[in-house]
Short mmCIF file of C-alpha atoms in Angstrom, two decimals:
data_model
loop_
_atom_site.label_atom_id
_atom_site.label_comp_id
_atom_site.label_asym_id
_atom_site.label_seq_id
_atom_site.Cartn_x
_atom_site.Cartn_y
_atom_site.Cartn_z
CA MET H 1 -66.64 29.59 -0.27
CA ARG H 2 -67.93 32.07 2.42
CA PHE H 3 -66.52 35.70 1.92
CA LEU H 4 -64.17 35.11 4.95
CA LEU H 5 -62.29 32.77 2.80
CA LEU H 6 -61.71 35.23 -0.13
CA LEU H 7 -59.10 36.95 2.02
CA PRO H 8 -55.54 35.81 1.48
CA LEU H 9 -54.55 32.74 3.75
CA PHE H 10 -50.64 33.15 3.73
CA GLY H 11 -48.19 35.56 4.92
CA CYS H 12 -47.38 36.48 8.46
CA VAL H 13 -49.62 34.90 11.13
CA VAL H 14 -50.32 38.68 11.96
CA ASP H 15 -48.87 42.00 11.09
CA ALA H 16 -45.75 41.86 13.12
CA PRO H 17 -43.14 44.68 13.27
CA LYS H 18 -41.02 44.62 10.24
CA ASP H 19 -37.76 44.01 12.22
CA ALA H 20 -39.11 41.10 14.33
CA ALA H 21 -37.86 37.65 13.76
CA ALA H 22 -40.07 34.52 13.52
CA PRO H 23 -41.02 33.21 16.80
CA THR H 24 -39.32 29.76 17.88
CA ASP H 25 -41.26 26.71 18.16
CA ALA H 26 -39.11 25.24 20.82
CA ALA H 27 -41.58 25.91 23.64
CA ASP H 28 -44.59 24.35 21.82
CA ASP H 29 -45.24 20.94 22.57
CA THR H 30 -49.06 20.48 22.55
CA ALA H 31 -51.78 19.04 20.78
CA GLY H 32 -49.92 16.43 18.37
CA GLY H 33 -46.91 16.78 20.57
CA ASP H 34 -46.15 15.38 24.05
CA THR H 35 -48.25 17.51 26.09
CA ASP H 36 -50.70 15.49 28.60
CA VAL H 37 -54.16 16.76 27.35
CA GLY H 38 -55.59 15.68 30.50
CA ASP H 39 -53.77 18.03 32.55
CA THR H 40 -56.37 21.00 33.39
CA ASP H 41 -54.24 23.33 35.64
CA GLU H 42 -55.29 26.85 35.41
CA THR H 43 -53.14 29.43 33.29
CA ASP H 44 -50.94 31.20 35.52
CA ASP H 45 -51.83 34.85 36.62
CA THR H 46 -48.30 36.22 35.97
CA ASP H 47 -47.17 39.79 36.01
CA ASP H 48 -49.23 41.74 38.39
CA THR H 49 -47.60 45.02 37.61
CA ASP H 50 -45.15 46.75 35.43
CA SER H 51 -45.28 50.40 37.11
CA GLY H 52 -43.39 52.48 34.78
CA GLY H 53 -41.97 50.30 31.74
CA LEU H 54 -39.04 51.61 29.66
CA SER H 55 -40.80 54.82 28.79
CA ASP H 56 -42.26 57.84 30.54
CA GLY H 57 -44.74 60.22 29.85
CA PRO H 58 -48.72 60.60 29.77
CA CYS H 59 -49.47 57.79 27.41
CA ALA H 60 -46.98 55.35 29.42
CA PRO H 61 -48.49 51.85 29.98
CA VAL H 62 -48.92 51.23 33.71
CA GLU H 63 -50.16 48.47 35.91
CA VAL H 64 -49.39 45.87 32.91
CA ARG H 65 -50.68 42.51 33.78
CA ALA H 66 -51.66 39.30 32.29
CA GLU H 67 -54.58 37.46 33.49
CA ALA H 68 -56.24 33.95 32.54
CA THR H 69 -59.54 33.53 30.68
CA ASP H 70 -62.00 30.80 30.40
CA ILE H 71 -59.90 29.12 27.40
CA ALA H 72 -56.32 27.99 28.53
CA THR H 73 -54.68 29.17 25.42
CA VAL H 74 -55.94 32.75 25.76
CA MET H 75 -54.88 35.54 27.95
CA ARG H 76 -55.83 38.87 28.78
CA VAL H 77 -53.39 41.82 29.15
CA ARG H 78 -54.72 44.73 30.88
CA TRP H 79 -52.95 48.22 31.22
CA ARG H 80 -53.65 51.85 32.15
CA THR H 81 -52.64 55.18 30.53
CA GLU H 82 -52.75 58.54 32.28
CA GLU H 83 -53.85 60.39 29.04
CA PRO H 84 -56.38 58.86 26.44
CA SER H 85 -54.12 56.59 24.32
CA GLN H 86 -53.99 53.66 21.81
CA GLY H 87 -51.96 50.70 22.31
CA HIS H 88 -51.11 47.13 21.14
CA VAL H 89 -49.46 44.07 22.63
CA ALA H 90 -46.39 42.60 20.80
CA PHE H 91 -46.09 38.77 21.86
CA GLY H 92 -44.78 35.41 21.25
CA ARG H 93 -42.58 32.83 22.60
CA ASP H 94 -39.65 34.76 23.29
CA ALA H 95 -38.36 38.44 22.71
CA SER H 96 -38.72 38.37 19.08
CA TYR H 97 -42.44 38.23 19.61
CA GLY H 98 -43.73 37.83 15.98
CA HIS H 99 -47.45 38.34 17.00
CA VAL H 100 -49.01 41.75 17.30
CA THR H 101 -52.59 42.58 18.37
CA PRO H 102 -54.81 45.29 16.78
CA LEU H 103 -54.82 48.72 18.43
CA THR H 104 -57.24 49.45 21.17
CA GLU H 105 -59.49 52.66 21.27
CA LEU H 106 -58.47 55.76 22.49
CA ALA H 107 -58.78 55.58 26.20
CA THR H 108 -56.92 55.41 29.63
CA GLU H 109 -58.31 51.75 30.47
CA HIS H 110 -57.10 49.21 28.10
CA GLU H 111 -57.43 45.53 27.68
CA MET H 112 -56.31 43.04 24.75
CA LEU H 113 -56.60 39.13 24.42
CA LEU H 114 -53.52 37.48 23.23
CA LEU H 115 -54.74 34.88 20.80
CA GLY H 116 -53.06 32.09 18.65
CA MET H 117 -50.61 30.88 21.41
CA THR H 118 -50.68 26.98 22.23
CA ALA H 119 -51.07 25.34 25.67
CA ASP H 120 -48.43 25.27 28.31
CA THR H 121 -46.30 27.65 26.79
CA ASP H 122 -44.18 30.34 27.94
CA VAL H 123 -45.22 34.09 26.53
CA ALA H 124 -43.17 37.07 26.29
CA TYR H 125 -45.13 40.43 25.82
CA LYS H 126 -44.90 44.12 25.95
CA VAL H 127 -47.28 46.98 25.49
CA VAL H 128 -46.80 49.80 23.11
CA THR H 129 -48.78 52.88 23.41
CA GLU H 130 -49.24 56.25 21.52
CA ASN H 131 -51.38 59.39 21.37
CA SER H 132 -50.72 62.75 19.81
CA THR H 133 -48.09 64.08 21.91
CA CYS H 134 -46.53 60.61 23.22
CA ASN H 135 -45.03 57.12 22.16
CA ALA H 136 -44.19 54.47 24.86
CA GLU H 137 -43.80 51.00 25.80
CA SER H 138 -43.59 48.67 28.78
CA ALA H 139 -40.84 46.41 29.98
CA GLN H 140 -40.98 43.01 28.63
CA GLN H 141 -43.01 40.99 30.67
CA ALA H 142 -43.84 36.93 31.05
CA ALA H 143 -46.63 34.89 31.49
CA ARG H 144 -47.35 31.16 30.59
CA THR H 145 -50.57 29.65 29.05
CA GLY H 146 -52.51 26.93 30.74
CA SER H 147 -53.11 23.24 30.04
CA LEU H 148 -55.88 22.02 27.73
CA PRO H 149 -58.81 20.17 29.27
CA SER H 150 -59.34 16.67 29.14
CA GLY H 151 -61.63 15.36 25.99
CA LEU H 152 -59.52 17.01 23.33
CA PHE H 153 -58.11 14.33 21.19
CA PRO H 154 -54.28 14.84 19.88
CA THR H 155 -53.91 15.68 16.25
CA ARG H 156 -50.97 14.51 14.06
CA ALA H 157 -49.42 16.97 11.25
CA THR H 158 -47.02 15.64 8.93
CA GLY H 159 -45.12 17.61 5.95
CA THR H 160 -44.70 21.27 5.90
CA ALA H 161 -47.49 23.68 5.61
CA SER H 162 -46.92 26.43 3.09
CA TRP H 163 -49.59 28.73 4.95
CA SER H 164 -49.03 30.19 8.47
CA GLY H 165 -52.58 30.89 9.59
CA TYR H 166 -55.14 28.98 11.47
CA SER H 167 -57.96 26.54 10.89
CA VAL H 168 -61.20 26.20 12.43
CA LEU H 169 -62.34 22.59 12.92
CA PRO H 170 -65.89 21.54 14.12
CA LEU H 171 -65.08 17.81 15.62
CA GLN H 172 -67.35 15.04 16.19
CA GLY H 173 -67.21 11.45 16.66
CA THR H 174 -65.79 9.77 20.00
CA GLY H 175 -65.88 13.73 21.43
CA TYR H 176 -67.57 16.85 20.42
CA ALA H 177 -65.79 20.27 20.44
CA VAL H 178 -64.97 23.27 17.97
CA VAL H 179 -61.20 23.78 17.77
CA ILE H 180 -58.69 26.30 16.12
CA ILE H 181 -55.44 25.05 15.21
CA ASP H 182 -52.10 26.34 13.74
CA ASN H 183 -50.41 24.84 10.72
CA GLU H 184 -48.68 22.44 12.95
CA GLY H 185 -52.00 21.07 14.11
CA ARG H 186 -51.99 22.24 17.62
CA TYR H 187 -54.63 23.65 19.59
CA VAL H 188 -54.78 27.34 19.90
CA TRP H 189 -58.54 27.79 20.92
CA TYR H 190 -61.39 25.13 21.78
CA HIS H 191 -64.93 24.92 22.97
CA GLN H 192 -66.55 21.65 23.90
CA VAL H 193 -69.93 20.88 23.04
CA GLU H 194 -72.40 18.65 24.48
CA ASN H 195 -73.43 15.84 22.16
CA MET H 196 -77.02 16.56 21.18
CA GLY H 197 -77.07 16.62 17.50
CA ASN H 198 -74.38 17.48 14.70
CA LEU H 199 -71.40 20.11 14.46
CA MET H 200 -71.86 21.26 10.94
CA ARG H 201 -70.06 24.39 10.46
CA ALA H 202 -67.78 26.92 12.75
CA PHE H 203 -65.89 30.08 11.96
CA LEU H 204 -64.55 33.40 13.63
CA SER H 205 -67.08 35.93 13.13
CA ALA H 206 -66.45 38.99 10.84
CA ASP H 207 -66.55 41.31 13.89
CA GLY H 208 -63.88 39.52 15.52
CA LYS H 209 -65.70 38.88 18.76
CA HIS H 210 -67.17 35.27 18.51
CA VAL H 211 -66.86 31.74 16.91
CA VAL H 212 -70.17 30.83 15.50
CA ILE H 213 -71.23 27.36 15.29
CA CYS H 214 -73.95 25.60 13.44
CA HIS H 215 -75.13 22.90 15.66
CA ALA H 216 -77.90 21.01 13.80
CA GLY H 217 -80.36 18.62 15.69
CA PRO H 218 -79.97 14.91 14.61
CA GLN H 219 -82.10 14.09 11.38
CA GLU H 220 -84.73 12.84 13.47
CA ALA H 221 -85.26 15.79 15.69
CA LEU H 222 -84.06 19.05 13.58
CA GLU H 223 -86.38 21.02 15.93
CA ASN H 224 -83.48 21.14 18.32
CA GLY H 225 -81.00 22.94 15.97
CA LYS H 226 -79.38 25.93 17.49
CA ILE H 227 -76.62 28.53 16.67
CA ILE H 228 -73.83 29.00 19.04
CA LYS H 229 -71.76 32.13 19.55
CA VAL H 230 -68.67 31.72 21.98
CA SER H 231 -66.62 34.81 22.82
CA LEU H 232 -63.12 34.27 22.16
CA ASP H 233 -62.02 34.30 26.07
CA GLY H 234 -64.91 31.73 26.56
CA SER H 235 -66.48 33.89 29.10
CA GLU H 236 -69.90 34.20 27.09
CA VAL H 237 -71.84 31.35 25.49
CA THR H 238 -75.11 32.30 23.64
CA GLU H 239 -77.40 29.78 22.28
CA ILE H 240 -80.09 30.61 19.72
CA PRO H 241 -82.67 28.21 19.01
CA PHE H 242 -83.28 27.44 15.31
CA PRO H 243 -85.75 24.84 14.75
CA GLY H 244 -85.13 23.20 11.51
CA LEU H 245 -81.54 24.09 11.13
CA ASP H 246 -79.61 21.74 9.17
CA HIS H 247 -76.26 21.17 7.46
CA ASP H 248 -74.57 24.54 6.94
CA ILE H 249 -74.49 28.19 7.77
CA THR H 250 -72.68 31.12 6.42
CA GLU H 251 -72.20 34.65 7.27
CA LEU H 252 -72.56 38.00 5.14
CA PRO H 253 -70.08 41.09 5.66
CA ASP H 254 -72.60 42.73 7.91
CA GLY H 255 -73.11 39.95 10.27
CA THR H 256 -76.02 38.42 8.96
CA ILE H 257 -76.14 34.58 9.29
CA ALA H 258 -77.92 32.51 6.59
CA SER H 259 -78.78 29.20 7.27
CA ILE H 260 -80.18 25.78 5.63
CA VAL H 261 -83.51 25.56 7.09
CA VAL H 262 -85.68 22.31 6.67
CA GLU H 263 -89.69 23.07 6.31
CA GLU H 264 -92.01 19.81 6.74
CA ARG H 265 -95.32 19.64 4.80
CA GLU H 266 -97.98 17.13 4.55
CA GLY H 267 -97.09 13.52 4.59
CA GLY H 268 -93.68 14.09 6.41
CA ILE H 269 -92.05 15.35 3.08
CA SER H 270 -89.47 18.24 3.50
CA ALA H 271 -87.57 20.63 1.72
CA ASP H 272 -85.11 23.56 2.52
CA ARG H 273 -85.24 27.20 2.86
CA ILE H 274 -82.47 29.65 3.08
CA VAL H 275 -83.21 31.71 6.00
CA GLU H 276 -81.20 34.92 7.18
CA LEU H 277 -80.83 36.03 10.62
CA ALA H 278 -80.11 39.73 10.76
CA PRO H 279 -77.81 41.06 13.92
CA ASP H 280 -80.78 42.67 15.30
CA GLY H 281 -82.64 39.02 15.48
CA THR H 282 -84.84 39.48 12.52
CA LEU H 283 -85.67 36.13 10.36
CA THR H 284 -85.83 36.60 6.78
CA THR H 285 -86.51 33.85 3.95
CA ILE H 286 -84.53 34.34 0.98
CA PHE H 287 -85.51 31.26 -0.82
CA ASN H 288 -87.85 28.30 -0.42
CA ALA H 289 -87.50 25.27 -2.60
CA TRP H 290 -91.26 24.41 -2.08
CA ASP H 291 -92.07 27.50 -4.16
CA ILE H 292 -89.57 26.63 -6.99
CA TRP H 293 -89.49 23.09 -7.92
CA ASP H 294 -91.94 20.03 -8.15
CA PRO H 295 -90.45 16.99 -6.51
CA ALA H 296 -92.73 14.76 -8.40
CA ALA H 297 -91.40 16.33 -11.80
CA ILE H 298 -87.91 16.25 -10.56
CA GLY H 299 -87.82 12.52 -9.86
CA VAL H 300 -85.96 12.55 -6.78
CA PRO H 301 -85.33 9.18 -5.22
CA SER H 302 -88.03 8.10 -3.14
CA TYR H 303 -86.09 7.06 -0.12
CA GLU H 304 -85.07 10.88 0.15
CA ARG H 305 -87.46 12.20 2.94
CA ASN H 306 -86.02 15.56 2.44
CA TRP H 307 -86.18 15.83 -1.48
CA VAL H 308 -83.67 18.70 -1.36
CA HIS H 309 -81.47 17.91 1.32
CA GLY H 310 -79.21 20.76 1.20
CA ASN H 311 -75.73 20.19 2.55
CA GLY H 312 -73.66 23.14 1.65
CA LEU H 313 -74.31 26.83 1.50
CA ASP H 314 -71.96 29.74 0.83
CA TYR H 315 -72.58 33.38 0.04
CA TYR H 316 -70.58 35.62 -2.40
CA ALA H 317 -70.91 39.22 -1.92
CA ASP H 318 -69.38 40.31 -5.45
CA GLU H 319 -72.48 38.62 -6.95
CA ASP H 320 -74.84 38.84 -3.87
CA ALA H 321 -75.86 35.36 -4.50
CA TYR H 322 -76.18 32.28 -2.46
CA TYR H 323 -74.81 28.85 -3.80
CA LEU H 324 -76.63 25.91 -2.58
CA SER H 325 -75.68 22.25 -2.91
CA MET H 326 -78.35 19.60 -2.93
CA LYS H 327 -77.54 16.00 -2.27
CA ALA H 328 -80.93 14.72 -2.97
CA MET H 329 -81.02 16.24 -6.45
CA ARG H 330 -76.97 15.95 -6.70
CA THR H 331 -77.34 19.73 -7.91
CA LEU H 332 -75.52 23.03 -7.06
CA ALA H 333 -77.81 25.93 -7.59
CA LYS H 334 -76.94 29.66 -7.85
CA ILE H 335 -79.73 31.77 -6.32
CA ASP H 336 -80.25 35.59 -6.71
CA ARG H 337 -80.11 36.82 -2.89
CA ALA H 338 -82.31 39.93 -3.91
CA THR H 339 -85.18 38.09 -5.51
CA GLY H 340 -84.83 34.27 -4.36
CA ASP H 341 -84.83 33.20 -7.81
CA VAL H 342 -82.45 30.24 -9.40
CA VAL H 343 -80.01 31.81 -11.77
CA TRP H 344 -78.96 28.16 -13.04
CA THR H 345 -78.47 24.66 -11.52
CA MET H 346 -75.45 22.47 -12.26
CA ASN H 347 -74.97 18.80 -12.26
CA GLY H 348 -77.33 16.02 -11.32
CA LEU H 349 -80.98 15.97 -11.92
CA LEU H 350 -81.55 19.56 -12.49
CA ASN H 351 -78.21 20.07 -14.80
CA GLU H 352 -78.57 23.01 -17.39
CA PHE H 353 -74.71 22.61 -18.48
CA ASP H 354 -73.16 20.80 -21.24
CA HIS H 355 -70.04 19.02 -19.57
CA SER H 356 -67.16 17.84 -21.14
CA GLY H 357 -63.89 16.24 -19.72
CA GLY H 358 -63.64 13.77 -17.06
CA GLU H 359 -66.56 11.72 -15.42
CA PRO H 360 -69.64 13.59 -14.36
CA ILE H 361 -69.79 14.86 -10.70
CA GLN H 362 -72.00 12.33 -9.06
CA MET H 363 -72.53 13.88 -5.59
CA HIS H 364 -71.03 16.73 -3.71
CA HIS H 365 -70.91 18.50 -0.53
CA GLN H 366 -68.83 21.90 0.17
CA PHE H 367 -67.36 23.51 -2.90
CA GLU H 368 -65.41 26.92 -3.52
CA VAL H 369 -66.31 29.37 -6.27
CA LEU H 370 -62.96 30.70 -7.99
CA ASP H 371 -62.37 33.02 -10.57
CA GLY H 372 -64.13 31.22 -13.87
CA SER H 373 -64.35 27.90 -12.04
CA ILE H 374 -65.76 25.80 -9.13
CA LEU H 375 -63.79 23.64 -6.87
CA PHE H 376 -65.86 20.55 -5.55
CA PHE H 377 -65.60 18.07 -2.89
CA GLU H 378 -67.25 15.16 -4.67
CA ASN H 379 -68.25 12.34 -2.35
CA GLY H 380 -69.28 10.23 -5.29
CA GLU H 381 -71.96 7.34 -5.17
CA PRO H 382 -71.25 4.60 -2.92
CA SER H 383 -70.86 2.26 -5.80
CA ARG H 384 -67.91 4.10 -7.08
CA ALA H 385 -66.26 3.71 -3.79
CA TYR H 386 -64.01 6.57 -3.88
CA SER H 387 -64.29 10.36 -3.42
CA ARG H 388 -62.17 13.16 -4.89
CA ALA H 389 -61.64 16.85 -5.30
CA VAL H 390 -62.53 18.19 -8.68
CA GLU H 391 -62.26 21.73 -10.53
CA VAL H 392 -64.70 22.54 -13.30
CA LEU H 393 -64.30 25.49 -15.70
CA VAL H 394 -67.56 27.33 -15.97
CA ASP H 395 -68.91 29.30 -18.78
CA GLU H 396 -72.27 30.72 -17.76
CA GLU H 397 -72.88 32.38 -21.10
CA ALA H 398 -72.41 29.46 -23.01
CA MET H 399 -73.66 27.24 -20.14
CA THR H 400 -70.84 24.79 -20.33
CA THR H 401 -68.63 23.28 -17.76
CA GLU H 402 -65.21 21.33 -18.09
CA GLU H 403 -63.42 19.32 -15.87
CA ILE H 404 -59.77 20.81 -15.38
CA TRP H 405 -58.19 19.31 -12.47
CA SER H 406 -59.03 16.36 -9.94
CA TYR H 407 -57.43 14.53 -7.34
CA ILE H 408 -58.19 11.31 -5.71
CA ALA H 409 -56.04 10.09 -2.77
CA ASP H 410 -53.69 7.30 -2.77
CA PRO H 411 -54.96 4.74 -1.70
CA PRO H 412 -58.37 6.02 -2.57
CA LEU H 413 -60.73 7.44 0.28
CA TYR H 414 -64.59 7.11 0.19
CA VAL H 415 -66.24 9.75 2.31
CA PHE H 416 -69.70 8.80 2.81
CA ALA H 417 -70.42 12.24 4.76
CA LYS H 418 -69.23 15.85 4.48
CA GLY H 419 -66.24 16.91 2.85
CA ASP H 420 -64.91 20.46 2.07
CA VAL H 421 -62.06 22.08 -0.36
CA HIS H 422 -60.05 25.20 -0.46
CA ARG H 423 -57.91 26.70 -2.89
CA LEU H 424 -54.57 28.03 -1.16
CA PRO H 425 -51.96 30.34 -2.77
CA GLY H 426 -49.52 28.50 -5.05
CA ASP H 427 -52.12 26.38 -6.67
CA ILE H 428 -52.53 24.29 -3.52
CA THR H 429 -55.68 22.52 -2.95
CA GLN H 430 -56.68 21.72 0.64
CA VAL H 431 -58.98 18.66 0.70
CA VAL H 432 -60.87 17.82 3.89
CA TRP H 433 -61.88 14.31 3.89
CA SER H 434 -64.46 14.84 6.65
CA SER H 435 -65.61 11.36 7.85
CA ALA H 436 -62.22 10.04 7.49
CA GLY H 437 -60.73 12.21 9.85
CA GLN H 438 -58.01 13.82 7.69
CA ILE H 439 -56.95 16.92 5.70
CA GLN H 440 -54.63 16.99 2.82
CA ASP H 441 -52.84 19.93 0.94
CA VAL H 442 -51.95 18.74 -2.28
CA SER H 443 -50.12 20.29 -5.09
CA ALA H 444 -51.38 20.77 -8.65
CA SER H 445 -49.83 17.44 -9.64
CA GLY H 446 -51.22 15.64 -6.64
CA GLU H 447 -48.35 15.65 -4.32
CA VAL H 448 -49.21 15.62 -0.57
CA LEU H 449 -47.32 18.54 1.07
CA TRP H 450 -48.91 18.71 4.51
CA GLN H 451 -51.49 16.13 5.96
CA LEU H 452 -53.45 16.27 9.43
CA ASP H 453 -54.73 13.24 10.88
CA LEU H 454 -57.38 12.79 13.86
CA ASP H 455 -57.63 9.76 16.32
CA LEU H 456 -59.93 6.87 14.83
CA GLY H 457 -63.13 7.76 15.45
CA GLN H 458 -62.90 11.35 15.13
CA ALA H 459 -64.18 13.42 12.09
CA MET H 460 -64.35 17.00 11.00
CA THR H 461 -67.02 18.46 9.22
CA PHE H 462 -66.65 22.04 7.21
CA THR H 463 -63.68 24.16 7.79
CA GLN H 464 -62.42 27.84 7.87
CA ASN H 465 -58.96 29.06 7.20
CA VAL H 466 -58.02 32.58 8.55
CA PRO H 467 -54.69 34.35 8.25
CA SER H 468 -55.02 35.96 11.85
CA MET H 469 -57.30 35.28 14.97
CA TYR H 470 -57.83 38.98 14.99
CA ALA H 471 -60.58 39.66 12.30
CA SER H 472 -59.40 43.18 11.95
CA LEU H 473 -56.13 42.21 10.54
CA TRP H 474 -57.78 40.23 7.64
#
């Protein structure tokens, strides 16, 4: 679990005014509903000006207007004030609003993106401003989001989600895109990607400016890997070439991006490193498996060209440690970031723990470190023919693990690639059946409370849950 996911998922979508009612869903028939996703009409550039609004004074917002952006579901609101002021936009599907942006900086020229809306939706909004001598607000304005582009396939959500935030999903298969959905499975953001590799991970950046995408090259051409940063209005797409990038990236609180990077040596044999990309572009190798283990001594199967095959990476700031899942060795490693040393290894060929309860964990992809336990998505060996989510109690002093919970879908699903898990408030577990194209929220007793399905041939990889699309409100 990357550090962003440590934050609460539930509560209001954003910090709405205390007297505001929840927005109605009546206008939202988008992805997963009745909207024709092939309609590519531009967002209406509505509301050219509000000359004075409801309040007068030197901080009163004037020339209030909504503008289309390159993302049909995202609008930009601009306004001006006579004196330097701060301001925010209250917005939603009707006059109850329900969504609030962060405050702008103290200035006279202002702009703010409206995030979290669905396509083809009427949006009501107003600007609220203040400075040391003045409080004001504009009259209510109206605008409409645009239509989704072609190539975004419908999603189908069933049940009732207990969360009110958003999920970032990298999608691949019959189409390639990174999307953000709400708790009804409706698209609120998207970026389509050319199919020249694998979309492994995507997340909203901690600075609130971008969606960051891990676009690994195909296994036979990992030199084509790259990290992509897309601004939330879609106007800027930055591609950072990253040869050897594979499977996963994670972000540190300061904006540093850590990646699994393959290093090939003699005979075409390869292993993984953890490489950090600092905000200033500096690259630093934190960990190199070649320097730690001898593959011949471990007994990695000969068919594994990459004898590590890292398939999941997370960073935990409270421990200043990386956790690296390694498919070839069926092992999870905890790695000290400061030294690059391996603190311990769990499961598989390098297991150092005594395990009790349930069956041994055979193979895993993503995981989430909880308070005293670890939640795994366990693919399982093909011969077992089912995958599961499993939680193990961990005692690092006694070096013991104990299975305390597991979930197998009914009927069972076998996920041969990827897989992710998240623990949600209320002891609910979100299980991402990646290659099966399905997400389930399940109770502690195994009851499916909410489910998202993609079209046949579509899959999602590792996901991120956030309480708001404005990082500053997390």
